[in-house]
Short mmCIF file of C-alpha atoms in Angstrom, two decimals:
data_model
loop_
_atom_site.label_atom_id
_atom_site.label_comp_id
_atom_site.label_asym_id
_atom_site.label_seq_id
_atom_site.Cartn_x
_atom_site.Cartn_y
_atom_site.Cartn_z
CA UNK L 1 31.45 27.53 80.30
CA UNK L 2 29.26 30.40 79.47
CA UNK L 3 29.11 32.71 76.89
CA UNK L 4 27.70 35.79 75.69
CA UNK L 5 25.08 33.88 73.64
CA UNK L 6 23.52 32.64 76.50
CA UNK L 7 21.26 34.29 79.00
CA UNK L 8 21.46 33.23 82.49
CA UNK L 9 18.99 30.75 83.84
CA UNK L 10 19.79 31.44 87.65
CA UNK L 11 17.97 34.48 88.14
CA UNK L 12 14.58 35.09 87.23
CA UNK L 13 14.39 36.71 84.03
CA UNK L 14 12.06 39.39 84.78
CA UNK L 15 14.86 40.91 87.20
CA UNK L 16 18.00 40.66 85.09
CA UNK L 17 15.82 42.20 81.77
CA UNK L 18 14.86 45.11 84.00
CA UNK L 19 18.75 45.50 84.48
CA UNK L 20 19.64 44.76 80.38
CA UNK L 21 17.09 47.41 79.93
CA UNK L 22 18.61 50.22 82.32
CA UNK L 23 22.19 48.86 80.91
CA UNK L 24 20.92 49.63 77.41
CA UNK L 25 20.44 53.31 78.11
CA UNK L 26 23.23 53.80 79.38
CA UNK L 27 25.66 52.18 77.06
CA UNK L 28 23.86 54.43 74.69
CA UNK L 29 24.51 57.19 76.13
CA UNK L 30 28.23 56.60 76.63
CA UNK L 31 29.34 54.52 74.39
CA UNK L 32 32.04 51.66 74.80
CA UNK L 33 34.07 54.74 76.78
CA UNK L 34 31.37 53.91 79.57
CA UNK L 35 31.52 49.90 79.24
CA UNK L 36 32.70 48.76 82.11
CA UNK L 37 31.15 46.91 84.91
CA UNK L 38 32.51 49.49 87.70
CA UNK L 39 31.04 51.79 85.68
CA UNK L 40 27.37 50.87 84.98
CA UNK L 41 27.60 49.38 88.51
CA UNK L 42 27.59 52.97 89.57
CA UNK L 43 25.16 54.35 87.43
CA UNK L 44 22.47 51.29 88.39
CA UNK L 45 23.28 51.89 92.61
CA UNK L 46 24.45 48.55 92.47
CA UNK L 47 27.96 46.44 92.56
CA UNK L 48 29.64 44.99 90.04
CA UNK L 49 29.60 41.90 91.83
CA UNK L 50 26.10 41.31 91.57
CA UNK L 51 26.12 42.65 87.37
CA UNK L 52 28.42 39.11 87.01
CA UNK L 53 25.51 37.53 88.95
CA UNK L 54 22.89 38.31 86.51
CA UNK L 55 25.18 38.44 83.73
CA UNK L 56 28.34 36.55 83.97
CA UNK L 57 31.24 38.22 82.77
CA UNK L 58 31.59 41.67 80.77
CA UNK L 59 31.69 39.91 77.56
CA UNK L 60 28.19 37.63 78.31
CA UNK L 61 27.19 41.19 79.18
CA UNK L 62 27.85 42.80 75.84
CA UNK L 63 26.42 39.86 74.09
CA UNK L 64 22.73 40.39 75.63
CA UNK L 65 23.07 44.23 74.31
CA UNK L 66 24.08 43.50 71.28
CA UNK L 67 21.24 40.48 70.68
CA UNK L 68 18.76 42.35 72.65
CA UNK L 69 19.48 45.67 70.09
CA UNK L 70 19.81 43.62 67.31
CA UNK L 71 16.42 41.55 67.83
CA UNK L 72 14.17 44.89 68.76
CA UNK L 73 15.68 46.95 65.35
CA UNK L 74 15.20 44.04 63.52
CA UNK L 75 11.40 43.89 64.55
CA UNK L 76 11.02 47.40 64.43
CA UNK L 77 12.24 47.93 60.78
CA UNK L 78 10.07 44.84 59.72
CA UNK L 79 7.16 45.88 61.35
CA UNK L 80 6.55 48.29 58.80
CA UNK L 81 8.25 46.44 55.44
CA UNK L 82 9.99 47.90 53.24
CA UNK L 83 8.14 47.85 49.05
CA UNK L 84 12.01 47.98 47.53
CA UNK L 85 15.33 47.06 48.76
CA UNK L 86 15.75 50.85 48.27
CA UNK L 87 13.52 52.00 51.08
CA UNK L 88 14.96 48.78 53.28
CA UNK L 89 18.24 50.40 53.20
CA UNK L 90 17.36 53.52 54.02
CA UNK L 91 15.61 52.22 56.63
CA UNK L 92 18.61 50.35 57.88
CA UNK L 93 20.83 52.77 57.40
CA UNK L 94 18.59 56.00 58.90
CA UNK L 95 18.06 53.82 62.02
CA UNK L 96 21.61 53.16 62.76
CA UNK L 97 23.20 56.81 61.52
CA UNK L 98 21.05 57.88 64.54
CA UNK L 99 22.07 54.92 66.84
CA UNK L 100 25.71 54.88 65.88
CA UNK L 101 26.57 53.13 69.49
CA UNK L 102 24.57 50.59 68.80
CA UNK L 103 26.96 49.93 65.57
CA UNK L 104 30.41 50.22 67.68
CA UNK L 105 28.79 47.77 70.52
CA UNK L 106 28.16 45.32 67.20
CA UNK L 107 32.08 45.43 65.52
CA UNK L 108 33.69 45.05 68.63
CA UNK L 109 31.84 41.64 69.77
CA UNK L 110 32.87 41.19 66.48
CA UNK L 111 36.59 42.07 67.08
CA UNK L 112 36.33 40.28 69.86
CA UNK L 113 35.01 36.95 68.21
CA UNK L 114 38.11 36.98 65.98
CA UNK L 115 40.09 36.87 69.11
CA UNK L 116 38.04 33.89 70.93
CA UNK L 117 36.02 32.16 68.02
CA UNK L 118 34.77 29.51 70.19
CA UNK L 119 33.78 30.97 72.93
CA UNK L 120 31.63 33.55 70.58
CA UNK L 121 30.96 31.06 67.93
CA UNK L 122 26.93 31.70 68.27
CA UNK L 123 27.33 34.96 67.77
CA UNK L 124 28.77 34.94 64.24
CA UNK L 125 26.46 32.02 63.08
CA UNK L 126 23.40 34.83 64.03
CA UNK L 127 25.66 37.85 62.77
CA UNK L 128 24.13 37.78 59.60
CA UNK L 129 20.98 35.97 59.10
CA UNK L 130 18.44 37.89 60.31
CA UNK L 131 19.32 40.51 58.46
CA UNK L 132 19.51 39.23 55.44
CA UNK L 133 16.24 37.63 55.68
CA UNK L 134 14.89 41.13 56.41
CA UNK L 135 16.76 42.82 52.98
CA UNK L 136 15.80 39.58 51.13
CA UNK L 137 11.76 40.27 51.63
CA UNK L 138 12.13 43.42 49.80
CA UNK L 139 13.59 41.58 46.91
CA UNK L 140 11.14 39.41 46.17
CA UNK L 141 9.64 39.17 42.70
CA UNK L 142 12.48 42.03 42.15
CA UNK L 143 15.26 39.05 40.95
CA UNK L 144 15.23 36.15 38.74
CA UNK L 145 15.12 33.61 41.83
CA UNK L 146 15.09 33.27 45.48
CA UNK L 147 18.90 32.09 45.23
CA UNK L 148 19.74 35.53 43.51
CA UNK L 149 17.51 37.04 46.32
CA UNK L 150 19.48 36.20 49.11
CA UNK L 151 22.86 36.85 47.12
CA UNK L 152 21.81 40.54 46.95
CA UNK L 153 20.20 41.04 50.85
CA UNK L 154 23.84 39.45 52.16
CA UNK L 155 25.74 42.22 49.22
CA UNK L 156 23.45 44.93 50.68
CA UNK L 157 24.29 44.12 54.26
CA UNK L 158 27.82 43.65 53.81
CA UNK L 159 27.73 47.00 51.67
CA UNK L 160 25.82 48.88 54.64
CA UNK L 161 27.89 47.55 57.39
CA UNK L 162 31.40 48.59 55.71
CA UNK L 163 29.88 52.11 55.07
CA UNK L 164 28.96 52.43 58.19
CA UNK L 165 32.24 51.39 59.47
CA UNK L 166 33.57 54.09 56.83
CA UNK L 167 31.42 56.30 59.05
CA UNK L 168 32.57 55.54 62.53
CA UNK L 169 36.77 55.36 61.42
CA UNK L 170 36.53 58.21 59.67
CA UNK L 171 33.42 60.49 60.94
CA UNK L 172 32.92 61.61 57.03
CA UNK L 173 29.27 61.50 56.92
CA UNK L 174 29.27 63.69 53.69
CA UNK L 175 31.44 61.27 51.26
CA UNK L 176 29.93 57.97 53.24
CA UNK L 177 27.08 59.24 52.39
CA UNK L 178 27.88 59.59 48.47
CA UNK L 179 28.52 56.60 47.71
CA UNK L 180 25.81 55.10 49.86
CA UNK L 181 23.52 57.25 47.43
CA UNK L 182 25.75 55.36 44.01
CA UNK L 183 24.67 52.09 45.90
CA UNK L 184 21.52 52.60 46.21
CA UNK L 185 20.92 54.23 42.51
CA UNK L 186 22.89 50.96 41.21
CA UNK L 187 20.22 48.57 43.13
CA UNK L 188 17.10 50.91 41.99
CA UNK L 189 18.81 50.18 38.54
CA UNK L 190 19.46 46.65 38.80
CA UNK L 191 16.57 45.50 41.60
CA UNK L 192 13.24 47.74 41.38
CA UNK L 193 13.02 49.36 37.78
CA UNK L 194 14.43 45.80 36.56
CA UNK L 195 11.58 44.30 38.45
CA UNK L 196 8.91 46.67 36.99
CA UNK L 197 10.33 46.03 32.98
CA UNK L 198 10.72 42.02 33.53
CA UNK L 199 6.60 41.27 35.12
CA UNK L 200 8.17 40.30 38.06
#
């Protein structure tokens, strides 16, 4: 059976990324109001019918946004790295306040893997790692080990990601925002003038 981890080998890929891409914009633009395959059938001139052909099914679909999202903001953010964990979150967080789609397409595959664990099973073993590895770069030489490293990047992500779902319940960008500032002074605190007093 296929999932959503998995992009489709029987169509050439050039055709069916031309599609993801269109897809992308769309979703975007509507938001998970506008996910359906009826739907983006319409907006692409095309049938729904032939969307499961390149796709599979409306879940396999939302998996290849969600990677495909998740893979180009991960190598945009690290293509221009971030000197303190500081500046990584505001990175992270700046680029996803102004994609907040891109957010609600990510906690409902991951609503939806609750529901089917199996059949999304690749999905939450990739959920977190890459980035962590991205908020774990700008800790290095900024905590006693590389152990303690990586404890922090997957406390910052976690941290991020329930703010931001503070965000999208609740729409309260002012008081989000407030304590995302406390979080961030308690890292600078703890993680970069730390860093500068210790040598390293």
């Amino acid at each position: 059976m296929l999932t959503p981890d998995r992009k489709p080998s029987r169509e050439p890929a050039a055709k069916s990324d031309e599609l993801l891409g269109k897809i992308i914009e769309i979703v975007r633009r509507t938001g998970l109001a506008g996910f359906s395959l009826d739907t983006l059938a319409a907006e692409l001139g095309t049938s729904s019918r032939m969307l499961v052909y390149y796709f599979g099914s409306k879940d396999e679909l939302l998996g290849r946004i969600v990677y495909t999202i998740r893979d180009d903001t991960v190598k945009a953010l690290a293509s221009a790295p971030p000197s303190t964990i500081v500046d990584a979150i505001d990175a992270w967080w700046n680029y996803y306040r102004a994609n907040l789609p891109d957010m609600q397409f990510f906690f409902h595959l991951t609503s939806r893997s609750f529901e089917e664990p199996d059949k999304f099973r690749e999905f939450s073993s990739t959920a977190v790692e890459q980035w962590v590895a991205y908020f774990h770069r700008s800790l290095q030489g900024a905590c006693r080990d590389d152990e303690e490293a990586r404890a922090v990047a997957r406390l910052v992500l976690a941290t991020v990601r329930g703010l931001m779902v503070d965000l999208l319940i609740t729409g309260d960008r002012q008081h989000v925002e407030q304590s995302l500032g406390e979080f961030k002074s308690l890292m600078r605190k703890s993680h970069v003038e730390g860093s500068a007093t210790s040598g390293g």
